Every structure is written in structure tokens, then in C-alpha cells.
XYZ file of N, CA and C in Angstrom:
621
model
N 20.107 163.542 132.490
C 21.492 163.599 132.954
C 21.529 163.446 134.473
N 22.390 162.566 134.965
C 22.506 162.366 136.404
C 23.277 163.530 137.029
N 23.148 163.723 138.348
C 23.918 164.780 139.019
C 25.423 164.625 138.792
N 25.893 163.364 138.759
C 27.326 163.115 138.530
C 27.735 163.595 137.152
N 26.921 163.305 136.133
C 27.223 163.755 134.781
C 27.189 165.271 134.678
N 26.276 165.901 135.416
C 26.186 167.355 135.392
C 27.432 167.987 136.006
N 27.951 167.368 137.069
C 29.151 167.905 137.718
C 30.405 167.651 136.904
N 30.396 166.556 136.129
C 31.600 166.164 135.392
C 31.240 165.855 133.939
N 30.853 166.854 133.144
C 30.545 166.598 131.732
C 31.778 166.067 131.023
N 31.587 165.009 130.238
C 32.747 164.376 129.620
C 33.331 163.278 130.475
N 32.699 162.988 131.618
C 33.142 161.880 132.451
C 34.591 162.017 132.896
N 35.288 160.894 132.931
C 36.661 160.870 133.394
C 37.631 161.566 132.481
N 37.172 162.055 131.351
C 38.053 162.728 130.410
C 37.995 164.245 130.559
N 37.394 164.716 131.646
C 37.549 166.127 131.959
C 39.020 166.400 132.228
N 39.508 167.590 131.878
C 40.877 167.927 132.274
C 41.022 167.771 133.783
N 42.049 167.053 134.265
C 42.183 166.835 135.704
C 42.429 168.143 136.440
N 41.855 168.236 137.634
C 42.082 169.400 138.479
C 43.374 169.179 139.262
N 44.395 169.986 139.032
C 45.677 169.774 139.729
C 45.503 169.816 141.238
N 46.326 169.040 141.939
C 46.256 169.002 143.394
C 47.637 168.724 143.967
N 47.799 169.051 145.226
C 49.014 168.683 145.963
C 48.681 167.662 147.044
N 47.458 167.121 146.991
C 47.072 166.101 147.968
C 48.078 164.953 147.958
N 48.286 164.360 149.109
C 49.273 163.302 149.235
C 50.609 163.822 149.707
N 50.814 165.119 149.542
C 52.017 165.738 150.072
C 53.293 165.371 149.343
N 54.430 165.738 149.922
C 55.723 165.542 149.236
C 56.120 164.082 149.064
N 55.487 163.172 149.806
C 55.858 161.758 149.718
C 54.929 160.939 148.837
N 53.998 161.590 148.123
C 53.066 160.816 147.295
C 53.807 160.094 146.166
N 54.786 160.744 145.562
C 55.580 160.083 144.525
C 56.335 158.886 145.076
N 56.874 159.030 146.284
C 57.581 157.919 146.924
C 56.617 156.785 147.244
N 55.391 157.140 147.618
C 54.339 156.154 147.882
C 54.048 155.342 146.618
N 53.884 156.024 145.477
C 53.618 155.346 144.205
C 54.777 154.439 143.825
N 56.004 154.927 143.968
C 57.180 154.115 143.653
C 57.250 152.872 144.528
N 56.881 153.017 145.800
C 56.911 151.875 146.716
C 55.867 150.830 146.330
N 54.693 151.277 145.884
C 53.667 150.343 145.423
C 54.166 149.584 144.199
N 54.801 150.289 143.268
C 55.346 149.628 142.079
C 56.391 148.589 142.468
N 57.277 148.936 143.400
C 58.315 148.001 143.829
C 57.691 146.777 144.503
N 56.640 146.995 145.278
C 55.945 145.872 145.913
C 55.337 144.950 144.863
N 54.777 145.518 143.799
C 54.239 144.701 142.716
C 55.336 143.834 142.086
N 56.514 144.422 141.914
C 57.637 143.659 141.353
C 58.019 142.499 142.275
N 58.083 142.775 143.584
C 58.420 141.710 144.537
C 57.360 140.617 144.538
N 56.100 141.008 144.367
C 55.026 140.017 144.364
C 55.193 139.024 143.216
N 55.747 139.485 142.079
C 55.999 138.602 140.954
C 57.293 137.807 141.113
N 58.242 138.331 141.888
C 59.591 137.749 141.899
C 59.909 136.904 143.130
N 59.218 137.145 144.237
C 59.668 136.604 145.513
C 59.557 135.073 145.585
N 60.571 134.461 146.166
C 60.569 133.027 146.492
C 61.048 132.928 147.936
N 60.191 133.318 148.858
C 60.556 133.458 150.262
C 60.016 132.288 151.080
N 60.601 132.051 152.250
C 60.068 131.016 153.145
C 58.629 131.318 153.552
N 57.935 130.273 153.921
C 56.519 130.407 154.274
C 56.294 131.476 155.337
N 57.159 131.490 156.353
C 56.955 132.424 157.454
C 57.153 133.882 157.009
N 57.999 134.101 155.999
C 58.192 135.457 155.469
C 56.941 135.903 154.714
N 56.383 134.995 153.913
C 55.145 135.317 153.195
C 54.015 135.601 154.175
N 53.939 134.806 155.262
C 52.909 135.035 156.276
C 53.057 136.416 156.901
N 54.299 136.782 157.248
C 54.538 138.096 157.845
C 54.195 139.212 156.855
N 54.579 139.011 155.581
C 54.278 140.023 154.567
C 52.779 140.181 154.378
N 52.052 139.051 154.356
C 50.596 139.115 154.200
C 49.953 139.846 155.365
N 50.433 139.571 156.567
C 49.894 140.258 157.747
C 50.183 141.755 157.680
N 51.393 142.107 157.232
C 51.774 143.522 157.125
C 50.915 144.235 156.084
N 50.689 143.566 154.961
C 49.865 144.167 153.907
C 48.416 144.342 154.370
N 47.931 143.389 155.144
C 46.571 143.514 155.671
C 46.470 144.737 156.579
N 47.510 144.956 157.388
C 47.533 146.128 158.262
C 47.616 147.408 157.445
N 48.403 147.383 156.380
C 48.536 148.559 155.523
C 47.213 148.895 154.844
N 46.506 147.871 154.384
C 45.198 148.102 153.771
C 44.228 148.700 154.779
N 44.293 148.217 156.015
C 43.421 148.756 157.061
C 43.768 150.219 157.353
N 45.055 150.569 157.268
C 45.488 151.950 157.477
C 44.927 152.876 156.408
N 44.915 152.409 155.145
C 44.516 153.256 154.023
C 43.015 153.267 153.759
N 42.322 152.177 154.069
C 40.932 152.016 153.639
C 39.989 153.124 154.111
N 40.172 153.734 155.294
C 39.236 154.811 155.680
C 39.332 156.048 154.789
N 40.369 156.115 153.976
C 40.613 157.311 153.184
C 40.367 157.090 151.690
N 39.763 155.955 151.322
C 39.416 155.737 149.917
C 38.448 156.837 149.465
N 38.721 157.401 148.277
C 37.890 158.483 147.743
C 37.506 158.151 146.315
N 36.511 158.873 145.782
C 36.154 158.645 144.394
C 37.235 159.250 143.481
N 37.105 158.997 142.183
C 38.161 159.397 141.249
C 38.341 160.903 141.154
N 37.322 161.662 141.557
C 37.400 163.123 141.449
C 38.174 163.730 142.615
N 38.266 163.004 143.722
C 38.924 163.535 144.917
C 40.317 162.950 145.140
N 40.563 161.720 144.658
C 41.860 161.094 144.856
C 42.953 161.862 144.107
N 44.156 161.973 144.680
C 45.253 162.632 143.960
C 45.769 161.827 142.777
N 45.458 160.536 142.718
C 45.915 159.716 141.591
C 45.391 160.285 140.277
N 46.322 160.569 139.360
C 45.952 161.140 138.079
C 45.830 162.651 138.088
N 46.047 163.272 139.266
C 45.913 164.736 139.366
C 47.171 165.403 139.915
N 48.207 164.610 140.170
C 49.468 165.176 140.645
C 50.331 165.544 139.439
N 50.153 166.762 138.950
C 50.820 167.193 137.727
C 52.343 167.256 137.874
N 52.830 167.250 139.123
C 54.268 167.324 139.363
C 54.946 165.960 139.281
N 54.159 164.885 139.100
C 54.710 163.529 139.103
C 54.574 162.885 137.723
N 55.442 161.911 137.415
C 55.308 161.194 136.137
C 53.921 160.587 135.991
N 53.317 160.764 134.809
C 51.980 160.259 134.515
C 50.975 160.670 135.586
N 51.197 161.850 136.153
C 50.292 162.466 137.130
C 50.043 161.581 138.356
N 51.021 160.714 138.690
C 50.885 159.894 139.886
C 49.927 158.734 139.752
N 49.690 158.274 138.522
C 48.780 157.148 138.288
C 49.581 155.847 138.310
N 49.339 155.015 139.297
C 50.113 153.783 139.469
C 49.778 152.741 138.408
N 48.655 152.910 137.701
C 48.231 151.916 136.713
C 49.096 151.939 135.456
N 49.536 153.115 135.029
C 50.212 153.239 133.743
C 51.637 152.699 133.785
N 52.146 152.312 132.612
C 53.539 151.894 132.484
C 54.425 153.128 132.683
N 55.436 153.058 133.527
C 56.307 154.227 133.715
C 56.942 154.672 132.396
N 56.782 155.947 132.063
C 57.327 156.462 130.812
C 57.534 157.969 130.914
N 58.317 158.486 129.989
C 58.473 159.931 129.805
C 58.360 160.201 128.317
N 57.892 161.404 127.942
C 57.684 161.688 126.526
C 57.879 163.166 126.243
N 58.004 163.498 124.969
C 58.076 164.885 124.544
C 57.537 164.990 123.124
N 57.150 166.200 122.752
C 56.725 166.473 121.387
C 57.948 166.870 120.576
N 58.121 166.250 119.414
C 59.291 166.523 118.588
C 59.044 167.724 117.678
N 60.122 168.250 117.109
C 60.015 169.415 116.228
C 59.233 169.097 114.955
N 59.233 167.823 114.537
C 58.496 167.457 113.326
C 57.069 166.996 113.621
N 56.570 167.306 114.834
C 55.163 167.061 115.142
C 54.813 165.632 115.466
N 55.677 164.949 116.202
C 55.388 163.604 116.667
C 55.587 163.545 118.175
N 55.278 162.405 118.750
C 55.538 162.142 120.160
C 56.620 161.069 120.234
N 57.610 161.270 121.087
C 58.614 160.247 121.307
C 58.964 160.192 122.787
N 59.459 159.039 123.221
C 59.785 158.918 124.634
C 60.424 157.593 124.974
N 60.518 157.352 126.265
C 61.164 156.151 126.800
C 60.217 155.482 127.790
N 60.129 154.173 127.709
C 59.321 153.383 128.645
C 60.171 152.244 129.193
N 59.841 151.813 130.381
C 60.573 150.708 130.998
C 59.585 149.777 131.692
N 59.535 148.545 131.251
C 58.694 147.535 131.888
C 59.479 146.876 133.018
N 58.795 146.562 134.115
C 59.429 145.964 135.283
C 59.002 144.500 135.435
N 59.476 143.874 136.493
C 59.168 142.462 136.734
C 57.661 142.228 136.828
N 56.927 143.200 137.330
C 55.473 143.098 137.437
C 54.824 142.848 136.084
N 55.453 143.309 134.993
C 54.878 143.208 133.653
C 55.334 141.948 132.907
N 55.999 141.050 133.611
C 56.532 139.836 132.986
C 55.428 138.901 132.521
N 55.599 138.385 131.282
C 54.780 137.285 130.803
C 55.497 135.989 131.158
N 56.358 135.552 130.240
C 57.221 134.398 130.504
C 58.546 134.600 129.787
N 59.594 133.976 130.324
C 60.898 133.924 129.661
C 61.463 135.321 129.381
N 61.374 136.199 130.409
C 61.928 137.548 130.352
C 61.183 138.467 129.385
N 60.038 138.032 128.880
C 59.289 138.829 127.908
C 58.125 139.553 128.580
N 57.867 140.773 128.135
C 56.742 141.556 128.636
C 55.422 140.888 128.240
N 54.467 140.861 129.152
C 53.134 140.326 128.869
C 52.467 141.171 127.782
N 51.817 140.507 126.837
C 51.190 141.214 125.726
C 50.151 142.227 126.162
N 49.443 141.940 127.249
C 48.454 142.883 127.746
C 49.086 144.161 128.265
N 50.293 144.050 128.813
C 51.000 145.245 129.269
C 51.389 146.117 128.090
N 51.682 145.501 126.966
C 51.967 146.280 125.757
C 50.713 147.005 125.275
N 49.558 146.370 125.435
C 48.313 147.043 125.110
C 48.111 148.275 125.982
N 48.421 148.147 127.275
C 48.328 149.286 128.185
C 49.254 150.414 127.743
N 50.488 150.045 127.381
C 51.437 151.075 126.946
C 50.944 151.801 125.704
N 50.515 151.074 124.697
C 50.122 151.715 123.445
C 48.827 152.507 123.590
N 47.909 152.060 124.436
C 46.703 152.850 124.654
C 47.078 154.198 125.268
N 48.054 154.184 126.168
C 48.531 155.421 126.783
C 49.284 156.283 125.780
N 50.256 155.685 125.092
C 51.111 156.434 124.168
C 50.295 157.014 123.015
N 49.429 156.209 122.416
C 48.663 156.699 121.275
C 47.553 157.654 121.718
N 47.048 157.472 122.937
C 46.108 158.441 123.475
C 46.773 159.795 123.692
N 48.010 159.772 124.208
C 48.777 161.008 124.341
C 49.030 161.632 122.974
N 49.362 160.796 122.013
C 49.613 161.281 120.654
C 48.394 162.007 120.107
N 47.223 161.378 120.247
C 45.983 161.989 119.750
C 45.679 163.295 120.469
N 45.870 163.311 121.769
C 45.526 164.486 122.562
C 46.513 165.627 122.357
N 47.797 165.327 122.500
C 48.820 166.380 122.442
C 48.939 166.982 121.049
N 48.877 166.143 120.026
C 49.121 166.637 118.676
C 47.901 167.298 118.039
N 46.713 167.017 118.551
C 45.519 167.670 117.996
C 44.926 168.710 118.945
N 45.342 168.695 120.211
C 44.752 169.589 121.193
C 43.415 169.115 121.712
N 42.998 167.906 121.337
C 41.732 167.353 121.809
C 41.835 167.026 123.290
N 40.845 167.444 124.080
C 40.888 167.226 125.520
C 40.150 165.969 125.946
N 39.198 165.506 125.108
C 38.366 164.370 125.514
C 38.162 163.440 124.335
N 38.705 162.241 124.414
C 38.466 161.232 123.395
C 38.572 159.847 124.032
N 37.979 158.885 123.368
C 38.061 157.500 123.833
C 38.592 156.613 122.716
N 39.167 155.498 123.151
C 39.700 154.535 122.199
C 38.557 153.793 121.522
N 38.539 153.811 120.178
C 37.542 153.049 119.427
C 38.105 151.678 119.042
N 39.364 151.648 118.620
C 40.036 150.356 118.441
C 41.527 150.550 118.619
N 42.200 149.447 118.932
C 43.652 149.424 119.095
C 44.157 148.097 118.548
N 44.997 148.165 117.514
C 45.538 146.961 116.885
C 47.046 146.934 117.109
N 47.544 145.806 117.611
C 48.963 145.673 117.944
C 49.573 144.518 117.149
N 50.714 144.769 116.545
C 51.500 143.732 115.872
C 52.762 143.484 116.690
N 52.898 142.250 117.185
C 54.047 141.870 118.000
C 55.141 141.349 117.073
N 56.213 142.117 116.942
C 57.270 141.769 115.987
C 58.422 140.992 116.619
N 58.813 141.390 117.815
C 59.904 140.723 118.525
C 59.606 140.706 120.017
N 60.307 139.841 120.749
C 60.145 139.762 122.187
C 60.515 141.104 122.810
N 59.653 141.598 123.692
C 59.911 142.854 124.385
C 60.480 142.539 125.768
N 61.701 142.986 126.072
C 62.326 142.636 127.351
C 61.855 143.514 128.506
N 61.874 142.941 129.697
C 61.637 143.731 130.903
C 62.964 144.331 131.361
N 62.859 145.300 132.274
C 64.024 145.920 132.920
C 65.022 146.507 131.928
N 64.493 147.169 130.897
C 65.367 147.816 129.921
C 64.666 149.052 129.370
N 65.402 150.143 129.216
C 64.820 151.345 128.628
C 64.582 151.130 127.129
N 63.334 151.338 126.724
C 62.935 151.144 125.334
C 62.408 152.466 124.782
N 62.439 152.607 123.480
C 62.039 153.853 122.845
C 60.683 153.675 122.144
N 59.861 154.708 122.203
C 58.601 154.675 121.461
C 58.424 155.988 120.717
N 57.591 155.943 119.683
C 57.200 157.164 118.990
C 55.816 156.965 118.406
N 55.123 158.067 118.191
C 53.774 158.009 117.653
C 53.451 159.256 116.862
N 52.491 159.136 115.943
C 52.108 160.271 115.128
C 50.678 160.144 114.640
N 50.168 161.248 114.103
C 48.823 161.288 113.534
C 48.881 160.797 112.088
N 48.051 159.831 111.747
C 47.967 159.345 110.367
C 46.980 160.170 109.553
N 45.800 160.412 110.118
C 44.821 161.255 109.440
C 43.704 161.627 110.400
N 42.973 162.658 110.042
C 41.828 163.127 110.810
C 40.588 163.059 109.928
N 39.476 162.654 110.521
C 38.218 162.561 109.779
C 37.096 162.958 110.723
N 36.764 164.240 110.744
C 35.748 164.717 111.675
C 36.192 164.500 113.110
N 35.400 163.741 113.866
C 35.738 163.450 115.255
C 36.753 162.327 115.378
N 37.102 161.685 114.298
C 37.990 160.527 114.324
C 39.457 160.952 114.209
N 40.294 160.383 115.085
C 41.735 160.649 115.073
C 42.441 159.310 114.887
N 43.054 159.114 113.725
C 43.773 157.877 113.422
C 45.256 158.086 113.746
N 45.793 157.223 114.583
C 47.178 157.362 115.034
C 47.897 156.026 114.921
N 49.222 156.082 114.920
C 50.019 154.864 114.914
C 51.333 155.131 115.634
N 51.954 154.067 116.091
C 53.215 154.210 116.799
C 53.975 152.904 116.830
N 55.165 152.970 117.394
C 56.006 151.769 117.474
C 56.875 151.819 118.719
N 57.317 150.645 119.135
C 58.221 150.482 120.266
C 59.482 149.805 119.753
N 60.637 150.373 120.078
C 61.899 149.843 119.565
C 62.910 149.668 120.692
N 63.886 148.832 120.421
C 65.052 148.666 121.278
C 66.258 148.977 120.408
N 66.662 150.243 120.404
C 67.694 150.666 119.461
C 67.151 150.596 118.042
N 67.797 149.799 117.205
C 67.371 149.653 115.811
C 66.382 148.510 115.611
N 66.057 147.797 116.678
C 65.169 146.633 116.576
C 63.721 147.035 116.819
N 62.864 146.783 115.838
C 61.429 147.023 116.008
C 60.835 145.909 116.855
N 60.238 146.277 117.973
C 59.660 145.294 118.881
C 58.167 145.113 118.661
N 57.458 146.219 118.618
C 56.002 146.195 118.508
C 55.547 147.452 117.794
N 54.494 147.327 116.995
C 53.898 148.517 116.388
C 52.382 148.417 116.503
N 51.736 149.558 116.470
C 50.295 149.578 116.706
C 49.659 150.734 115.963
N 48.385 150.579 115.650
C 47.593 151.697 115.142
C 46.261 151.700 115.866
N 45.674 152.878 115.957
C 44.465 153.026 116.765
C 43.585 154.125 116.199
N 42.338 154.075 116.608
C 41.373 155.124 116.309
C 40.841 155.667 117.622
N 40.970 156.977 117.790
C 40.365 157.663 118.928
C 39.255 158.570 118.400
N 38.166 158.636 119.133
C 37.019 159.439 118.734
C 36.792 160.544 119.757
N 36.763 161.778 119.268
C 36.503 162.909 120.159
C 35.092 162.781 120.731
N 34.955 163.036 122.028
C 33.657 162.951 122.676
C 32.822 164.190 122.392
N 31.536 163.978 122.291
C 30.605 165.101 122.194
C 30.416 165.723 123.565
N 29.971 166.972 123.645
C 29.735 167.599 124.951
C 28.815 166.747 125.822
N 29.260 166.460 127.035
C 28.470 165.667 127.960
C 28.572 164.172 127.768
N 29.278 163.724 126.741
C 29.396 162.288 126.481
C 30.373 161.673 127.487
N 30.023 160.570 128.171
C 30.887 160.013 129.215
C 32.093 159.258 128.646
């Protein structure tokens, strides 16, 4: 076992250590990064504007680069007071556990997640379902550490960007360390996408 594994048994699936690093503006920082990603997909600006933006971004990267930290020290994923713990990678969403033992919530894809013709990119849907079904497996079983073994997605209808969509997920069955889950994404009464997945609980010390 390496020193890193000894310090963090279970790898990145250790329960995150809560932090207030980043201060009161960390959520605003994350939102600004998301908005910049949207502009990067949408902008049709004059050459000189793009040049100025590129220069500004280079300066911003230089401002931040001395403070890059490993995953255990960065506040990303550890800000329990922020949506999705301040992780800029995940699709913005909110969720709750229902009285009948399921997970339900709302997700919204932005311009950054565009494929073509106002439709969400299929890979972004994979990101959403890996998150949603992972939450389903964890929250509904109490499992703290598991990894995705497979994720199967059926694309039923075009998924629009810039619209609040509904999702839900539940446990299909349990088999030892295996957690079989499924879920769906809807727009009102319209089924957009559905998925099923297998998550496997990690053994002690398994990365």
C-alpha cells in the first residue's frame, strides 16, 4: 500500500472532509466559471474581443495557478454548503429523498452542454445519470464508497438545454456488493431519457 492509499483508504470515495476554504465567494466563483463556459460555446465576437478575452483568461490562469492543490486539499467537492459541494464538473441539480424511498430532483443543462440543434450532448446525459444514479445508490442504501460498473442509457427524445427537467431514480435490487439502480429524465409528461446502472461497493482500502 502506498502512503497515499494509507492516508486515504477507499481513494476518492472517502467521505469528503467539509471545509469553508474559498470563503463566502466560492459559490459565486463556481457560478462565474459555469457562465464563462456557456459564453465559450455561444460567443460570436469580433476578433479583437476574442483576443482581449484570451489575454484576460491567461492572466486569470496565472493568478490561480500558484494555488493549485491536490484533490484532498481543494475546496471543490468539499463545500457542503454549496450545490453539489461546489464541484464545477457536475450538471447543476437539486434532489431529495421521497417518502416512498426514491430520489427525485431537478436538473438544468446550459449552453455549455449543447450538442446540436438545441439538444443536450449525449455525453452530458451520461454525466448526469452517473451522478443521479450514484446518489441513488449511496443515499438509498447508506453505502459510502462505490464505483460505477456499467451505465446504460436509452435516448428516447431530444433533451433541451436551458430548461428545468425532472429526474427520479430508485433501487432495482441488491446482490451482495452489487447495487442495481435505474432512473429517468422527463420534461413534464414526456420521457426524455432513461438509464440503468450497476454500482459495486468498494472493499476496505480499494481505490
